Coordinates of C-alpha atoms in Angstrom, one line a residue:
Chain A
M1465 CA -87.0 77.1 168.5
V1466 CA -86.4 79.4 170.6
D1467 CA -83.8 83.2 170.2
L1468 CA -81.6 83.5 171.5
S1469 CA -79.5 86.1 170.3
V1470 CA -79.3 89.5 171.7
K1471 CA -77.7 93.0 169.8
L1472 CA -75.8 94.9 172.1
G1473 CA -74.5 97.8 170.7
K1474 CA -71.4 97.1 167.3
L1475 CA -72.4 93.6 168.6
Q1476 CA -74.9 90.6 167.7
L1477 CA -74.2 87.9 170.7
K1478 CA -75.8 84.2 169.6
N1479 CA -76.9 84.4 173.7
P1480 CA -76.9 86.4 176.4
V1481 CA -74.3 84.9 177.7
M1482 CA -70.9 86.8 178.8
T1483 CA -67.8 85.7 180.7
A1484 CA -66.6 88.4 183.5
S1485 CA -63.2 90.1 183.1
G1486 CA -60.3 88.3 185.5
T1487 CA -62.6 84.8 186.1
F1488 CA -62.6 83.3 182.4
G1489 CA -58.8 84.0 182.1
Y1490 CA -58.5 83.4 178.3
G1491 CA -61.1 80.6 177.9
T1492 CA -58.8 78.6 177.2
E1493 CA -58.3 77.5 180.5
Y1494 CA -62.0 76.2 180.3
C1495 CA -62.1 74.3 177.2
D1496 CA -61.5 70.7 179.0
F1497 CA -65.4 71.1 180.6
I1498 CA -67.0 73.6 177.5
D1499 CA -67.0 73.9 174.2
I1500 CA -66.4 77.7 174.8
S1501 CA -67.3 78.9 171.7
R1502 CA -71.3 78.4 172.7
I1503 CA -71.2 81.3 174.5
G1504 CA -72.2 84.4 173.9
G1505 CA -69.0 86.2 174.6
I1506 CA -65.9 85.9 176.4
I1507 CA -64.1 89.2 178.3
V1508 CA -60.8 88.6 179.0
K1509 CA -58.8 89.1 181.8
G1510 CA -57.9 93.0 182.5
T1511 CA -55.6 93.8 179.8
T1512 CA -52.6 96.4 181.1
L1513 CA -49.9 98.3 178.7
R1514 CA -47.4 97.2 180.9
R1515 CA -46.7 94.2 182.2
R1516 CA -49.0 94.8 185.8
E1517 CA -47.1 91.5 189.0
G1518 CA -50.8 92.7 190.9
N1519 CA -50.9 93.1 194.6
P1520 CA -48.6 90.0 196.8
Y1521 CA -49.8 87.1 198.3
P1522 CA -53.0 86.1 200.4
R1523 CA -54.9 87.7 197.4
M1524 CA -57.9 86.3 198.6
A1525 CA -60.8 85.4 201.2
E1526 CA -64.0 83.6 201.2
T1527 CA -66.8 84.7 202.5
P1528 CA -70.1 84.0 203.7
S1529 CA -71.8 83.7 200.4
G1530 CA -68.7 85.0 197.7
M1531 CA -65.0 85.9 197.9
L1532 CA -62.8 89.0 198.3
N1533 CA -60.2 89.3 195.9
A1534 CA -56.9 91.3 195.6
V1535 CA -55.7 90.1 192.5
G1536 CA -54.8 94.0 191.5
L1537 CA -54.9 93.5 187.6
Q1538 CA -52.1 90.8 187.1
N1539 CA -51.2 90.4 183.4
K1540 CA -47.8 90.8 181.0
G1541 CA -49.3 93.6 178.7
V1542 CA -51.1 94.0 175.8
D1543 CA -48.3 93.0 173.9
Y1544 CA -48.1 90.0 175.0
F1545 CA -51.9 89.4 175.0
I1546 CA -51.7 90.4 171.2
E1547 CA -48.6 88.0 170.3
K1548 CA -49.3 85.5 172.2
I1549 CA -53.0 84.7 173.5
N1550 CA -54.7 86.1 170.3
P1551 CA -53.8 83.9 167.9
V1552 CA -54.8 80.7 170.0
I1553 CA -58.6 82.3 170.2
K1554 CA -58.5 83.8 167.2
D1555 CA -60.6 81.2 165.0
I1556 CA -63.1 80.4 168.0
D1557 CA -66.6 81.6 167.2
T1558 CA -67.1 83.5 170.1
N1559 CA -67.0 87.4 170.8
F1560 CA -64.3 88.2 172.7
L1561 CA -63.6 91.0 174.3
V1562 CA -60.8 92.7 175.6
N1563 CA -60.7 94.4 179.1
V1564 CA -58.5 96.9 179.1
S1565 CA -57.7 98.7 182.2
G1566 CA -54.9 101.6 183.2
S1567 CA -52.8 104.3 185.6
T1568 CA -53.6 107.7 183.3
V1569 CA -55.3 108.3 180.4
D1570 CA -52.8 107.2 178.6
D1571 CA -52.3 104.0 178.9
Y1572 CA -56.4 103.1 178.2
V1573 CA -56.1 105.7 174.4
I1574 CA -52.7 103.6 174.0
T1575 CA -53.7 99.8 175.4
A1576 CA -56.8 100.8 173.3
E1577 CA -55.7 101.4 170.3
K1578 CA -52.9 99.0 170.2
I1579 CA -56.8 96.5 170.7
N1580 CA -58.9 98.7 168.0
E1581 CA -56.2 97.1 165.1
L1582 CA -56.9 92.9 165.8
D1583 CA -59.3 92.6 163.2
N1584 CA -60.8 89.2 164.8
I1585 CA -61.4 91.7 168.6
P1586 CA -65.1 93.2 168.2
G1587 CA -64.4 95.1 171.2
I1588 CA -63.9 96.2 174.6
E1589 CA -64.6 96.2 178.3
L1590 CA -62.9 99.7 179.9
N1591 CA -62.0 98.9 183.5
I1592 CA -62.8 102.5 186.0
S1593 CA -64.0 100.6 188.7
C1594 CA -61.5 98.5 189.5
P1595 CA -60.8 98.6 193.7
N1596 CA -57.7 97.0 193.6
V1597 CA -55.3 99.5 191.8
K1598 CA -53.8 102.2 193.7
E1599 CA -53.5 104.6 191.0
G1600 CA -55.9 104.8 188.3
G1601 CA -59.1 101.6 187.7
M1602 CA -61.6 102.3 190.5
A1603 CA -60.6 106.7 190.9
F1604 CA -61.7 107.1 187.5
G1605 CA -65.3 105.3 187.4
T1606 CA -65.9 107.0 190.8
S1607 CA -66.5 110.8 189.6
C1608 CA -67.9 112.5 186.6
P1609 CA -65.6 114.2 185.5
S1610 CA -62.1 111.7 185.4
A1611 CA -64.7 108.9 183.7
A1612 CA -66.3 111.0 181.6
S1613 CA -62.9 111.8 180.0
V1614 CA -61.8 108.7 180.1
V1615 CA -64.6 107.3 177.4
R1616 CA -64.1 110.4 175.8
E1617 CA -60.6 110.0 174.9
V1618 CA -61.0 106.4 174.5
R1619 CA -63.5 106.8 171.9
K1620 CA -61.7 109.2 169.3
V1621 CA -59.4 106.4 168.8
Y1622 CA -61.3 103.3 169.8
K1623 CA -64.1 102.6 166.5
K1624 CA -65.5 99.4 167.6
E1625 CA -68.4 98.3 170.4
L1626 CA -66.7 100.5 173.4
M1627 CA -68.6 98.7 177.0
V1628 CA -67.7 100.6 180.0
K1629 CA -67.2 99.0 183.3
L1630 CA -68.9 100.4 186.2
S1631 CA -68.2 101.1 189.7
P1632 CA -70.6 100.1 192.3
N1633 CA -68.6 101.9 194.8
V1634 CA -69.9 105.2 194.4
T1635 CA -72.5 107.4 195.7
N1636 CA -75.3 107.4 192.5
I1637 CA -73.9 105.3 190.2
V1638 CA -77.2 106.1 188.4
D1639 CA -74.7 109.8 187.4
I1640 CA -72.1 107.5 185.9
A1641 CA -73.6 106.6 184.0
Q1642 CA -75.5 109.1 182.7
V1643 CA -71.9 111.0 182.0
V1644 CA -70.3 107.3 180.2
E1645 CA -73.6 107.3 177.9
A1646 CA -73.1 111.4 176.8
E1647 CA -69.2 110.6 176.2
G1648 CA -69.9 107.8 173.4
A1649 CA -69.9 104.1 175.7
D1650 CA -71.8 101.5 172.8
S1651 CA -72.9 99.4 176.1
I1652 CA -72.0 100.0 179.9
S1653 CA -72.0 96.6 182.3
L1654 CA -71.9 96.3 185.6
I1655 CA -71.2 96.2 188.8
N1656 CA -67.6 95.7 189.7
T1657 CA -66.9 94.1 192.7
L1658 CA -68.3 95.5 195.9
L1659 CA -65.7 97.5 198.0
G1660 CA -64.9 94.9 201.5
M1661 CA -62.7 93.6 203.8
A1662 CA -61.7 91.0 205.8
V1663 CA -60.1 90.4 209.5
D1664 CA -58.3 87.5 210.7
A1665 CA -59.5 88.0 214.7
E1666 CA -57.0 85.5 215.7
K1667 CA -54.0 86.5 214.5
R1668 CA -55.8 90.2 214.7
K1669 CA -54.6 91.5 210.4
P1670 CA -56.4 91.5 207.8
V1671 CA -56.7 88.4 205.4
L1672 CA -55.7 90.1 202.4
S1673 CA -52.4 91.5 202.3
T1674 CA -53.8 95.5 201.0
I1675 CA -56.4 95.2 203.5
T1676 CA -59.0 95.5 201.3
G1677 CA -60.5 94.3 198.3
G1678 CA -63.0 93.2 196.0
L1679 CA -66.3 91.4 196.8
S1680 CA -67.9 89.1 194.1
G1681 CA -71.1 86.4 194.4
P1682 CA -74.5 85.8 195.0
A1683 CA -73.3 87.9 198.4
V1684 CA -73.8 91.2 196.2
K1685 CA -76.2 89.9 194.1
P1686 CA -79.2 92.1 195.4
V1687 CA -77.0 94.8 195.1
A1688 CA -76.0 94.3 191.3
L1689 CA -80.1 93.6 190.7
R1690 CA -80.9 97.5 191.7
M1691 CA -78.0 99.2 189.9
V1692 CA -79.1 97.6 186.7
W1693 CA -82.6 98.4 187.4
Q1694 CA -81.9 102.0 187.9
V1695 CA -79.2 102.0 185.4
A1696 CA -81.5 100.6 182.5
Q1697 CA -84.6 102.8 183.7
V1698 CA -82.2 106.4 182.4
V1699 CA -79.7 105.2 179.7
K1700 CA -80.5 104.0 176.4
V1701 CA -77.3 102.4 176.0
P1702 CA -77.6 98.5 176.6
V1703 CA -76.8 97.6 179.8
V1704 CA -75.0 94.4 180.6
G1705 CA -76.0 92.9 184.4
M1706 CA -73.5 91.0 186.5
G1707 CA -72.9 90.1 189.8
G1708 CA -73.3 86.8 192.3
I1709 CA -75.0 84.9 188.9
M1710 CA -74.9 81.2 189.6
N1711 CA -77.2 80.2 187.5
A1712 CA -80.2 80.4 184.9
T1713 CA -82.9 82.5 187.2
D1714 CA -80.1 84.4 188.2
A1715 CA -79.8 85.9 184.4
I1716 CA -83.2 86.1 184.5
E1717 CA -83.5 88.6 187.3
F1718 CA -81.2 90.5 185.5
L1719 CA -82.5 89.9 182.0
L1720 CA -85.9 90.9 184.2
A1721 CA -84.3 94.5 185.9
G1722 CA -83.4 96.0 181.7
A1723 CA -79.7 94.1 181.3
S1724 CA -79.6 92.9 177.4
A1725 CA -77.1 90.1 178.5
V1726 CA -75.0 88.9 181.7
Q1727 CA -71.8 88.0 182.6
I1728 CA -70.4 85.7 184.7
G1729 CA -68.0 85.7 187.4
T1730 CA -67.8 84.0 190.5
A1731 CA -69.7 81.1 189.4
N1732 CA -66.9 79.8 187.2
F1733 CA -64.7 79.1 189.7
I1734 CA -67.0 76.8 191.9
D1735 CA -68.9 74.6 188.2
P1736 CA -66.3 75.9 185.7
T1737 CA -69.8 74.4 182.5
V1738 CA -71.9 77.3 184.8
T1739 CA -72.1 79.5 181.3
V1740 CA -73.4 76.8 179.1
K1741 CA -75.6 75.6 182.1
V1742 CA -77.4 79.0 182.0
I1743 CA -77.4 78.9 178.2
E1744 CA -79.5 76.2 178.6
G1745 CA -81.6 77.2 181.5
I1746 CA -82.3 80.4 179.2
E1747 CA -84.0 79.1 176.7
E1748 CA -86.2 76.1 179.4
Y1749 CA -87.3 79.5 181.2
L1750 CA -88.2 80.9 177.5
K1751 CA -90.1 77.6 176.0
R1752 CA -91.2 77.3 179.6
H1753 CA -93.3 80.5 179.3
N1754 CA -93.9 80.6 175.8
F1755 CA -90.9 83.4 174.9
S1756 CA -89.8 83.3 171.4
S1757 CA -87.0 85.4 171.6
V1758 CA -84.9 86.5 174.5
Q1759 CA -85.2 89.6 174.0
D1760 CA -89.4 89.3 175.2
I1761 CA -88.0 89.1 178.4
I1762 CA -85.6 91.9 178.5
G1763 CA -86.4 95.0 181.1
A1764 CA -90.5 92.8 180.8
L1765 CA -90.1 93.1 185.1
E1766 CA -94.4 94.4 185.5
V1767 CA -93.9 97.0 188.7
Chain B
M1486 CA -53.2 66.9 181.4
K1487 CA -57.0 67.0 180.7
K1488 CA -58.9 67.9 183.2
F1489 CA -62.2 66.9 183.8
M1490 CA -65.3 67.4 186.5
L1491 CA -65.9 64.3 188.4
D1492 CA -69.0 62.9 190.7
L1493 CA -67.3 60.0 192.6
I1494 CA -68.9 57.9 195.3
V1495 CA -68.2 58.0 198.3
K1496 CA -67.0 54.5 198.9
E1497 CA -65.8 54.4 202.2
N1498 CA -65.3 57.4 204.8
K1499 CA -62.0 55.8 207.7
Q1500 CA -62.2 58.3 209.7
L1501 CA -58.4 58.0 211.5
N1502 CA -58.9 60.1 214.6
N1503 CA -61.1 63.1 215.9
Q1504 CA -58.9 65.2 213.5
Y1505 CA -59.0 63.5 209.9
S1506 CA -60.6 61.5 207.8
L1507 CA -60.0 59.4 205.0
L1508 CA -62.0 59.2 202.0
I1509 CA -62.3 56.6 199.2
L1510 CA -64.6 57.6 196.7
T1511 CA -64.1 55.2 193.3
S1512 CA -66.5 55.5 190.2
N1513 CA -68.5 53.9 188.0
D1514 CA -65.9 54.5 185.2
D1515 CA -62.7 54.3 185.0
L1516 CA -61.4 57.1 187.1
P1517 CA -58.7 59.4 184.8
E1518 CA -54.6 59.6 185.2
M1519 CA -53.3 61.3 187.9
L1520 CA -49.5 61.9 188.6
P1521 CA -48.4 62.2 192.8
G1522 CA -49.0 65.9 193.5
Q1523 CA -51.3 66.8 191.9
F1524 CA -54.8 67.6 193.7
A1525 CA -58.4 68.2 193.3
E1526 CA -61.1 70.7 193.7
V1527 CA -63.9 69.5 196.2
R1528 CA -67.2 70.9 195.6
V1529 CA -69.0 71.0 199.4
D1530 CA -72.1 70.9 199.6
D1531 CA -74.8 72.2 202.1
S1532 CA -72.4 74.4 204.7
P1533 CA -73.6 77.4 204.6
N1534 CA -70.1 79.4 205.6
T1535 CA -68.6 77.0 202.5
F1536 CA -68.7 79.0 198.8
L1537 CA -65.7 77.6 197.5
R1538 CA -64.7 74.3 196.1
R1539 CA -61.6 72.8 198.4
P1540 CA -58.4 71.8 197.2
I1541 CA -57.4 68.7 198.5
S1542 CA -54.2 66.8 197.5
I1543 CA -54.9 63.5 195.5
N1544 CA -53.3 60.5 198.7
F1545 CA -53.1 58.0 196.6
V1546 CA -55.0 56.2 193.9
D1547 CA -55.2 52.2 192.6
Y1548 CA -56.6 51.7 189.1
T1549 CA -56.9 47.9 190.1
T1550 CA -59.5 49.1 192.8
N1551 CA -60.9 52.3 190.5
E1552 CA -60.4 54.2 193.8
L1553 CA -59.4 57.5 194.7
W1554 CA -57.8 58.1 198.7
L1555 CA -57.9 61.9 199.6
L1556 CA -56.7 62.8 203.3
V1557 CA -59.2 65.6 205.1
Q1558 CA -58.4 67.5 207.9
I1559 CA -61.0 68.8 209.7
V1560 CA -59.7 72.9 209.8
G1561 CA -63.4 74.3 209.2
D1562 CA -66.8 73.3 208.4
G1563 CA -66.3 73.0 204.7
T1564 CA -63.8 69.8 205.8
R1565 CA -65.6 68.9 208.4
K1566 CA -69.0 68.3 205.8
M1567 CA -66.2 66.5 204.0
C1568 CA -65.0 64.2 206.6
S1569 CA -69.2 63.4 207.7
L1570 CA -69.8 61.9 204.2
K1571 CA -71.6 58.4 204.6
P1572 CA -70.6 55.7 201.8
G1573 CA -72.7 56.2 198.5
E1574 CA -72.8 60.3 199.1
I1575 CA -72.0 61.7 195.6
L1576 CA -68.9 64.3 196.1
N1577 CA -68.2 67.1 192.6
L1578 CA -64.6 66.9 192.0
I1579 CA -62.6 68.7 189.6
L1580 CA -59.3 66.8 188.7
P1581 CA -56.2 66.3 188.1
L1582 CA -54.7 69.8 188.7
G1583 CA -51.5 70.9 189.2
N1584 CA -48.3 69.6 188.0
S1585 CA -46.9 66.8 190.3
F1586 CA -43.6 65.4 191.3
S1587 CA -40.1 65.1 188.5
L1588 CA -39.1 61.5 189.0
P1589 CA -35.4 60.8 189.6
E1590 CA -32.9 60.0 187.6
N1591 CA -30.9 57.0 188.8
K1592 CA -32.9 54.6 190.3
T1593 CA -30.5 54.1 193.0
D1594 CA -30.7 57.4 194.3
Q1595 CA -31.1 57.8 198.0
L1596 CA -35.3 59.7 198.4
L1597 CA -36.5 61.8 201.4
L1598 CA -40.4 62.6 201.9
I1599 CA -41.0 65.0 204.2
G1600 CA -44.2 65.7 205.1
G1601 CA -45.8 67.0 208.3
G1602 CA -49.6 67.1 209.8
V1603 CA -52.0 66.7 206.7
G1604 CA -49.1 67.6 203.7
T1605 CA -48.0 63.9 204.3
A1606 CA -50.9 62.9 201.9
P1607 CA -49.6 63.8 198.6
M1608 CA -46.2 61.9 199.8
L1609 CA -48.2 58.0 200.0
Y1610 CA -49.3 58.3 196.2
W1611 CA -45.6 60.0 195.6
A1612 CA -44.0 56.8 197.7
S1613 CA -45.8 53.7 196.3
Y1614 CA -45.4 55.3 192.3
L1615 CA -42.1 55.6 193.9
K1616 CA -41.4 52.4 194.4
N1617 CA -43.3 50.7 191.0
K1618 CA -40.4 52.6 189.1
G1619 CA -38.2 50.9 190.6
F1620 CA -36.8 53.4 193.0
E1621 CA -35.8 50.9 195.8
D1622 CA -34.0 53.7 198.6
I1623 CA -37.2 56.1 200.1
T1624 CA -37.4 57.0 203.3
V1625 CA -40.2 58.6 204.3
L1626 CA -40.1 61.4 207.2
L1627 CA -43.0 62.3 209.3
G1628 CA -43.4 65.0 211.9
G1629 CA -46.2 66.1 213.8
R1630 CA -47.0 67.8 217.2
S1631 CA -47.9 63.9 218.8
I1632 CA -48.7 61.0 217.6
D1633 CA -52.4 61.7 216.7
N1634 CA -50.8 64.1 213.9
L1635 CA -48.6 60.8 212.5
L1636 CA -51.3 60.2 209.5
Q1637 CA -51.0 56.5 207.7
L1638 CA -47.9 55.2 209.0
E1639 CA -48.7 51.2 207.8
D1640 CA -49.5 52.2 204.6
F1641 CA -46.4 54.2 204.4
A1642 CA -44.2 51.0 205.0
Q1643 CA -45.5 49.1 202.4
Y1644 CA -43.4 51.5 199.8
A1645 CA -40.8 52.7 202.4
K1646 CA -38.5 52.7 204.8
V1647 CA -40.6 55.0 207.7
I1648 CA -38.9 57.2 210.0
T1649 CA -40.7 60.5 212.6
T1650 CA -40.8 62.8 214.5
T1651 CA -43.3 64.0 217.4
E1652 CA -43.1 67.4 219.3
D1653 CA -43.9 65.6 222.4
A1654 CA -41.7 62.6 222.2
T1655 CA -45.1 60.2 221.3
H1656 CA -43.5 58.7 218.5
G1657 CA -40.3 58.3 216.7
E1658 CA -37.7 60.5 217.8
K1659 CA -38.8 64.7 220.1
G1660 CA -38.3 67.0 217.9
F1661 CA -39.4 69.4 213.9
V1662 CA -38.5 66.7 211.2
T1663 CA -35.7 68.5 210.5
Q1664 CA -34.2 67.5 214.0
H1665 CA -34.0 64.2 212.5
S1666 CA -31.1 62.3 213.4
A1667 CA -31.4 60.9 209.4
L1668 CA -30.6 64.0 208.3
Q1669 CA -27.6 64.4 209.9
T1670 CA -26.2 60.0 209.3
E1671 CA -27.3 59.9 205.9
K1672 CA -26.3 61.8 201.9
F1673 CA -29.1 61.6 201.0
S1674 CA -29.7 62.6 196.9
A1675 CA -33.2 63.9 196.9
I1676 CA -36.0 65.7 199.1
Y1677 CA -39.7 66.2 198.5
T1678 CA -41.8 67.9 201.2
C1679 CA -45.4 68.9 202.1
G1680 CA -45.9 70.4 204.9
P1681 CA -46.7 73.4 207.1
T1682 CA -44.5 77.0 205.2
P1683 CA -42.6 76.8 208.1
M1684 CA -41.5 73.6 208.2
M1685 CA -40.5 73.4 204.1
K1686 CA -38.7 76.8 204.8
A1687 CA -36.9 74.5 207.1
V1688 CA -36.6 71.4 204.7
A1689 CA -35.2 73.9 201.9
A1690 CA -33.1 75.6 203.9
Y1691 CA -31.3 72.3 205.0
A1692 CA -31.2 70.9 201.7
T1693 CA -29.8 74.5 199.9
E1694 CA -27.5 74.1 202.6
K1695 CA -26.3 70.3 201.8
N1696 CA -26.8 70.8 197.6
I1697 CA -29.2 68.5 197.5
F1698 CA -32.0 68.6 195.2
C1699 CA -35.4 69.5 196.9
E1700 CA -39.6 70.2 196.0
V1701 CA -41.5 71.7 197.7
S1702 CA -45.7 71.3 197.2
L1703 CA -47.3 74.4 198.6
E1704 CA -50.9 74.9 200.0
N1705 CA -51.6 78.0 199.7
T1706 CA -55.7 79.0 199.7
M1707 CA -57.3 79.0 195.6
A1708 CA -59.9 79.3 194.2
C1709 CA -60.5 78.0 190.9
G1710 CA -57.8 75.1 191.3
I1711 CA -57.5 76.2 186.4
G1712 CA -55.6 79.4 186.9
A1713 CA -58.5 81.1 185.9
C1714 CA -58.3 84.1 188.9
L1715 CA -54.8 83.8 190.2
C1716 CA -55.8 84.3 193.6
C1717 CA -53.6 81.8 194.3
V1718 CA -50.1 83.4 193.5
T1719 CA -46.6 82.2 195.0
D1720 CA -43.8 84.8 194.5
T1721 CA -40.7 83.7 192.6
K1722 CA -37.9 84.2 190.5
K1723 CA -40.1 85.4 187.1
G1724 CA -42.4 86.7 189.6
H1725 CA -46.2 86.0 190.6
V1726 CA -47.4 82.1 189.2
C1727 CA -50.3 80.0 189.7
V1728 CA -49.6 77.6 192.7
C1729 CA -52.7 75.8 190.7
T1730 CA -50.9 76.1 187.7
E1731 CA -47.5 76.3 187.7
G1732 CA -47.1 74.1 191.0
P1733 CA -48.5 72.9 193.8
V1734 CA -45.1 71.2 193.4
F1735 CA -42.2 73.6 192.6
N1736 CA -38.1 73.5 192.9
I1737 CA -36.9 75.3 196.0
T1738 CA -34.5 77.1 193.6
K1739 CA -37.4 78.6 191.7
L1740 CA -38.9 80.7 194.5
K1741 CA -38.0 83.3 196.7
W1742 CA -37.6 81.6 200.4

């Protein structure tokens, strides 16, 4: 038997595979296909203080080895999550983390406070990196002072696992990671989507209603790996890697680069069973290489 | 309804013309129950420009022969790859997805099914389903640019009275489906339609004006097909809802058309 469990800040995960926010709904969407309690952690859809309608259709463009989305944090608000969703998921044996987003620091703080009251939710992922909303979102994650202020204020009210999700749309992601760590983040997840654009030449129009959107899928994997590697070199808190993971080999690459856990996002759209396949694939890899624990390969890249 | 991810076997690939193929799929196991209006998300492998699954309407299901039919129009690389599949090859599908058309109240209701182009696909299964449920007065109105865009006319004729329009007058009445004389002479009690958005909007306007029950099947671009990604939304009076889970079939009174 190999030990797949990992410690992630204040969290203990049964394995290092998590789902990325906005790609796995509330988890229940996938119950016909897999036993979602096998997953190490589920990051639920981006949640804001108030209901958001999101951006107009079209919100998605398929691109080479990836896709652009401009959903714009459509969600029914934190109270809806607390009243309608949490009772449904609370007995499922995995770590549910709520991805929290906001337009102002106060929005983030109030939303985090409300989720802090939920006994069964062991953590939040602070989304300071959504590229698809005009106000807030990525704006917080692209400068050190604003990233520092939102993490500092949320840290004051939120006592459990505080994971902070970084934007790749910055000049130096290491600077942001260090600031976030200094303000008390328990872990850092990266990368959110890369800002991109698609054009319909025949119509001479942008494909997305918002013109620009967030790129995800295998196309971003080399960028994500590089950033995870850079950040893992300098921070002491655990790093959660994501960006274009389609299979176990991709996930292992992130672990080797220094990620203590990974998140699977876009791949869920193509194979709703991919999370379980990745968990099994990591286990098979560890056995094949005679490792007794997944901890043995975290940051084990030989350079 | 429980959703499945299945590897189905290509039993036959009938090229209807240079734009359309009819894929007849089967399985060693019994196919799950599927309803008219529902769709499948089809995985396309070995196509360099195709990353996501392709949402394809359920064209017809025959439980006696354990066959699922998909009508595929070549639009891009993904559908071209699907249309070149050979018997014996495997196709991975997630199904059944979405809601279904609403069964009319009375067996004597005068029903009109309108399909445009590849939008006719869900109408064949719906027509057969209605006929099997004992509905007698079913008219299928198919429209296209030319006779090449009118599909499965003989299949439809087994279940319904078939009338057509073409823009170039190569089959049936000349013009668009909404210009067909039957819309003036007949008194339909329900209309179901799928096809290009301008066509469906014109049908919806006609139904609204005549105060006729009308359902449309939307074909928004999708990623997941199961309500997780929130990419395929349409704007309704309740706000943005996913076409893949709350649709693809919508009563026109719910849409902001």
